[in-house]
Structures are given as structure tokens and as C-alpha cells.
Amino acid sequence: MKSPSPSSSSSSGSFPSSPLATLATAEKIALLLLPLLLLVLICAINFPDEVHLPRLLSPGGSLLSGSSAEGIPTPPPRPEFRLLMGVLTLADRYEERHRLRLLHQLQPPVPAEIDVRFVLCNLTTDEQRVLVALEIMRYDDIIVLHCWENMNSGKTYAFFSSLPELFRGTSGEGSKPYDFVMKTDDDTYFRFPELVESLRRQPREDLYWG
């Protein structure tokens, strides 16, 4: 009687395990993970405030913050009041306006909305018309009134009296576009936190402040 021959190691149902097969499997996994890693890197570079890697690595984590992932951005808080600050200036005082813009950008955040507008009268030269038009296109913070530049002949009155017509229908639902309106000059600098603190408890009507 013949003794049964030993079974071959390559019987059906088993697969050979070799370094080449392991390497091929690792390459496939790397190719699958590479696009995901590139996506995470692109999001981290372009949206650094929105990407949260610890949240992504946690179970059930999301790549983006909760508000962005759900597609519903968090609305900004409602300002306590809105202030229109009219800065009376002359058309040729470009440096003064630019200096104030830089200073206002350095102000700390405040719980009110302060809208700074530079107020001019009629532009009288071609140079003024071109340069002021470029300022308006760049900053959109200039009001040109139908008046003549003057020191004590009614520019302040022209500014205040023009406001109802300038902002008619801009707020909607009959509400006022601004709670306060003030006038200042281009050589005056306000600290916004102190200004807001001074105005927040004041009445919204029949107020003369200064």
C-alpha cells in the first residue's frame, strides 16, 4: 500500500504571501490615501480658520467647522447701534484721509457699527475729479455734496440736511439706517471703544453730543 503523499502548500483556497504582493497592496493603499491627503493640505492652506485637524482625527469628525460643514454660517452679532461719522475734508487732502483710514483699521473691535465717510463739496478741477473718483472706487467712503468748499458758510449744515435724501430707502422696513450721526474734521482722531462707551447709554432722539 502506498503511503499518502504530503499535501502541497499551494492547495486551492490559499494565496501565496510574498514581499511583492505586500508591496503591491501598500501601493494601492497609498494611491487611495494620496488624494485625501492632498485635499486636506489644500483646505488647510486656503481655509486655515476652518480646518480642524483634531476634530478630523476624532471619531465621526468633520474636516470643516460645524457651521461650515452644515452650510449654515453663524450670523454676526447685532450691533448695539449704528453711527455715521462724517469727516469734513477737502478734495486735495489725500494724505490726511489715507492716514485716518490706516488708523481706523488699527482700532480694536467694538460692539457698534461705525461708518466713516469723508465729506467733500463740489470738485473743481480735473485732477480732483480723477483722483477722488479713484478713491471712491477703492474705498467707497466719500460723500460729495452739492456745495462750495467753505469754512464757516454752511458745509456742516449741507452735510446734515442732505442725509435724509442720501439714505432714503437704504435701510428697509421703515427703520433708520443710523442711530447717531456726527460731524468731525480730518485732523481729529477718535478712539472707537471710548466713543462707543460714551454713546451706548445716550437716547436715540433729540441728542446733542460733543
Tab-separated table of C-alpha atoms in Angstrom:
chain	number	residue	atom	x	y	z
A	1	MET	CA	0.000	0.000	0.000
A	2	LYS	CA	1.291	3.367	-0.938
A	3	SER	CA	1.545	5.974	1.777
A	4	PRO	CA	-0.324	9.161	1.040
A	5	SER	CA	1.839	11.868	-0.431
A	6	PRO	CA	2.183	15.060	1.626
A	7	SER	CA	-0.231	17.794	0.646
A	8	SER	CA	1.139	20.624	-1.401
A	9	SER	CA	1.446	24.061	0.194
A	10	SER	CA	-0.211	25.561	-2.861
A	11	SER	CA	-3.552	23.821	-2.461
A	12	SER	CA	-6.694	25.570	-3.624
A	13	GLY	CA	-8.123	28.306	-1.380
A	14	SER	CA	-4.773	29.628	-0.159
A	15	PHE	CA	-2.754	32.512	-1.622
A	16	PRO	CA	0.970	32.944	-1.584
A	17	SER	CA	2.266	35.636	0.675
A	18	SER	CA	5.326	37.264	-0.847
A	19	PRO	CA	7.078	40.629	-0.458
A	20	LEU	CA	5.957	41.600	-3.959
A	21	ALA	CA	2.274	41.064	-3.107
A	22	THR	CA	2.621	43.049	0.125
A	23	LEU	CA	4.316	45.895	-1.742
A	24	ALA	CA	1.571	45.969	-4.367
A	25	THR	CA	-1.097	46.157	-1.660
A	26	ALA	CA	0.740	49.022	0.071
A	27	GLU	CA	0.979	50.913	-3.222
A	28	LYS	CA	-2.766	50.590	-3.781
A	29	ILE	CA	-3.496	51.891	-0.276
A	30	ALA	CA	-1.110	54.812	-0.812
A	31	LEU	CA	-2.766	55.693	-4.115
A	32	LEU	CA	-6.164	55.708	-2.391
A	33	LEU	CA	-4.987	57.890	0.504
A	34	LEU	CA	-2.965	60.372	-1.555
A	35	PRO	CA	-5.965	62.336	-2.972
A	36	LEU	CA	-7.460	62.621	0.527
A	37	LEU	CA	-4.190	63.913	1.976
A	38	LEU	CA	-3.873	66.417	-0.869
A	39	LEU	CA	-7.434	67.605	-0.222
A	40	VAL	CA	-6.681	68.117	3.480
A	41	LEU	CA	-3.499	70.024	2.623
A	42	ILE	CA	-5.286	72.292	0.127
A	43	CYS	CA	-8.063	73.041	2.621
A	44	ALA	CA	-5.541	73.749	5.384
A	45	ILE	CA	-3.681	76.227	3.170
A	46	ASN	CA	-6.713	78.033	1.764
A	47	PHE	CA	-9.018	77.866	4.797
A	48	PRO	CA	-6.760	77.811	7.881
A	49	ASP	CA	-9.505	79.098	10.194
A	50	GLU	CA	-12.000	76.480	9.073
A	51	VAL	CA	-9.901	73.303	9.141
A	52	HIS	CA	-9.718	71.496	12.493
A	53	LEU	CA	-7.323	68.543	12.348
A	54	PRO	CA	-8.077	67.315	15.915
A	55	ARG	CA	-11.765	67.218	15.047
A	56	LEU	CA	-10.964	65.404	11.802
A	57	LEU	CA	-8.952	62.736	13.622
A	58	SER	CA	-11.615	62.170	16.270
A	59	PRO	CA	-14.328	59.512	15.686
A	60	GLY	CA	-17.029	60.888	13.460
A	61	GLY	CA	-15.016	64.066	12.994
A	62	SER	CA	-15.506	66.568	10.204
A	63	LEU	CA	-12.905	68.364	8.125
A	64	LEU	CA	-14.568	71.765	8.477
A	65	SER	CA	-16.035	73.567	11.440
A	66	GLY	CA	-19.607	72.836	12.401
A	67	SER	CA	-21.147	75.914	10.806
A	68	SER	CA	-19.290	75.473	7.501
A	69	ALA	CA	-19.894	71.740	7.312
A	70	GLU	CA	-23.605	72.228	7.754
A	71	GLY	CA	-23.628	75.033	5.202
A	72	ILE	CA	-25.201	77.474	7.672
A	73	PRO	CA	-22.766	80.270	8.615
A	74	THR	CA	-23.074	81.766	12.072
A	75	PRO	CA	-24.621	85.240	11.739
A	76	PRO	CA	-22.616	88.124	13.216
A	77	PRO	CA	-23.960	89.651	16.433
A	78	ARG	CA	-26.354	92.542	16.034
A	79	PRO	CA	-24.599	95.884	16.716
A	80	GLU	CA	-25.781	97.884	19.703
A	81	PHE	CA	-26.164	100.932	17.473
A	82	ARG	CA	-25.075	102.334	14.117
A	83	LEU	CA	-23.099	105.571	13.883
A	84	LEU	CA	-22.407	107.634	10.770
A	85	MET	CA	-19.228	109.657	11.232
A	86	GLY	CA	-18.956	112.413	8.641
A	87	VAL	CA	-15.365	113.633	8.337
A	88	LEU	CA	-15.317	117.070	6.718
A	89	THR	CA	-12.285	117.332	4.455
A	90	LEU	CA	-11.018	118.981	1.279
A	91	ALA	CA	-10.567	117.247	-2.045
A	92	ASP	CA	-6.791	117.780	-2.102
A	93	ARG	CA	-6.173	116.333	1.383
A	94	TYR	CA	-5.499	112.802	0.163
A	95	GLU	CA	-2.792	112.034	2.721
A	96	GLU	CA	-4.982	113.054	5.659
A	97	ARG	CA	-7.765	110.743	4.511
A	98	HIS	CA	-5.375	107.861	3.963
A	99	ARG	CA	-3.826	108.366	7.402
A	100	LEU	CA	-7.234	108.215	9.064
A	101	ARG	CA	-8.119	105.049	7.148
A	102	LEU	CA	-4.958	103.373	8.419
A	103	LEU	CA	-5.630	104.490	11.984
A	104	HIS	CA	-9.222	103.249	11.841
A	105	GLN	CA	-8.029	99.831	10.672
A	106	LEU	CA	-5.902	99.571	13.816
A	107	GLN	CA	-8.866	100.156	16.106
A	108	PRO	CA	-9.959	97.217	18.275
A	109	PRO	CA	-13.379	95.668	17.548
A	110	VAL	CA	-16.355	97.387	19.150
A	111	PRO	CA	-19.983	96.242	19.685
A	112	ALA	CA	-21.292	99.015	17.418
A	113	GLU	CA	-21.183	99.690	13.694
A	114	ILE	CA	-19.244	102.868	12.865
A	115	ASP	CA	-19.494	104.019	9.260
A	116	VAL	CA	-16.821	106.626	8.469
A	117	ARG	CA	-17.479	108.816	5.422
A	118	PHE	CA	-15.323	111.666	4.140
A	119	VAL	CA	-17.443	114.661	3.138
A	120	LEU	CA	-16.430	116.921	0.232
A	121	CYS	CA	-18.095	119.737	-1.649
A	122	ASN	CA	-18.089	120.139	-5.428
A	123	LEU	CA	-14.885	119.063	-7.191
A	124	THR	CA	-13.469	121.978	-9.171
A	125	THR	CA	-10.504	120.587	-11.157
A	126	ASP	CA	-9.996	117.657	-13.496
A	127	GLU	CA	-7.275	116.289	-11.227
A	128	GLN	CA	-9.657	116.255	-8.272
A	129	ARG	CA	-12.364	114.531	-10.294
A	130	VAL	CA	-9.992	111.777	-11.408
A	131	LEU	CA	-8.237	111.179	-8.086
A	132	VAL	CA	-11.376	111.368	-5.953
A	133	ALA	CA	-13.140	109.013	-8.370
A	134	LEU	CA	-10.291	106.522	-7.890
A	135	GLU	CA	-10.635	106.905	-4.116
A	136	ILE	CA	-14.340	106.171	-4.338
A	137	MET	CA	-13.698	103.081	-6.449
A	138	ARG	CA	-11.059	101.860	-3.999
A	139	TYR	CA	-12.631	102.703	-0.622
A	140	ASP	CA	-16.290	103.693	-1.242
A	141	ASP	CA	-16.214	106.030	1.763
A	142	ILE	CA	-16.622	109.509	0.211
A	143	ILE	CA	-19.700	111.733	0.005
A	144	VAL	CA	-19.601	114.622	-2.492
A	145	LEU	CA	-22.159	117.313	-1.651
A	146	HIS	CA	-23.604	119.943	-3.950
A	147	CYS	CA	-21.953	122.902	-2.228
A	148	TRP	CA	-18.850	125.066	-2.377
A	149	GLU	CA	-15.938	124.449	-0.045
A	150	ASN	CA	-16.033	126.884	2.865
A	151	MET	CA	-15.011	127.158	6.476
A	152	ASN	CA	-17.960	128.939	8.060
A	153	SER	CA	-20.605	129.203	5.357
A	154	GLY	CA	-22.761	126.155	5.762
A	155	LYS	CA	-20.844	122.988	4.858
A	156	THR	CA	-21.863	121.338	8.126
A	157	TYR	CA	-25.486	122.284	7.504
A	158	ALA	CA	-25.248	120.965	3.933
A	159	PHE	CA	-23.994	117.639	5.276
A	160	PHE	CA	-26.690	117.145	7.907
A	161	SER	CA	-29.527	118.399	5.705
A	162	SER	CA	-28.542	116.065	2.843
A	163	LEU	CA	-28.719	112.872	4.925
A	164	PRO	CA	-32.471	112.156	4.593
A	165	GLU	CA	-32.159	112.271	0.814
A	166	LEU	CA	-28.863	110.375	0.672
A	167	PHE	CA	-30.060	107.424	2.744
A	168	ARG	CA	-33.718	107.334	1.806
A	169	GLY	CA	-34.853	103.748	1.331
A	170	THR	CA	-31.481	102.206	2.180
A	171	SER	CA	-32.463	100.527	5.457
A	172	GLY	CA	-35.722	98.829	4.508
A	173	GLU	CA	-38.884	98.210	6.533
A	174	GLY	CA	-39.010	101.839	7.627
A	175	SER	CA	-36.121	101.537	10.082
A	176	LYS	CA	-33.430	104.178	10.397
A	177	PRO	CA	-30.127	103.461	8.650
A	178	TYR	CA	-28.240	105.080	11.568
A	179	ASP	CA	-28.944	105.666	15.248
A	180	PHE	CA	-26.437	108.523	15.524
A	181	VAL	CA	-24.864	110.958	13.070
A	182	MET	CA	-21.840	113.055	13.928
A	183	LYS	CA	-19.504	115.508	12.229
A	184	THR	CA	-15.765	115.807	12.713
A	185	ASP	CA	-12.694	117.002	10.784
A	186	ASP	CA	-9.823	115.190	9.096
A	187	ASP	CA	-7.331	116.346	11.751
A	188	THR	CA	-9.290	114.656	14.565
A	189	TYR	CA	-8.794	111.080	15.722
A	190	PHE	CA	-11.363	109.166	17.786
A	191	ARG	CA	-10.756	106.088	19.903
A	192	PHE	CA	-13.683	103.896	18.944
A	193	PRO	CA	-14.018	101.945	22.237
A	194	GLU	CA	-14.289	105.157	24.265
A	195	LEU	CA	-16.632	106.667	21.680
A	196	VAL	CA	-18.952	103.653	21.808
A	197	GLU	CA	-18.898	103.614	25.599
A	198	SER	CA	-19.902	107.287	25.638
A	199	LEU	CA	-22.794	106.828	23.197
A	200	ARG	CA	-24.249	103.454	24.151
A	201	ARG	CA	-26.357	104.845	27.017
A	202	GLN	CA	-27.468	108.001	25.215
A	203	PRO	CA	-31.017	108.475	23.858
A	204	ARG	CA	-31.532	107.843	20.156
A	205	GLU	CA	-33.504	111.058	19.587
A	206	ASP	CA	-33.051	114.755	20.438
A	207	LEU	CA	-29.425	114.278	21.427
A	208	TYR	CA	-26.705	116.902	21.057
A	209	TRP	CA	-23.365	115.353	21.938
A	210	GLY	CA	-19.906	116.868	21.779
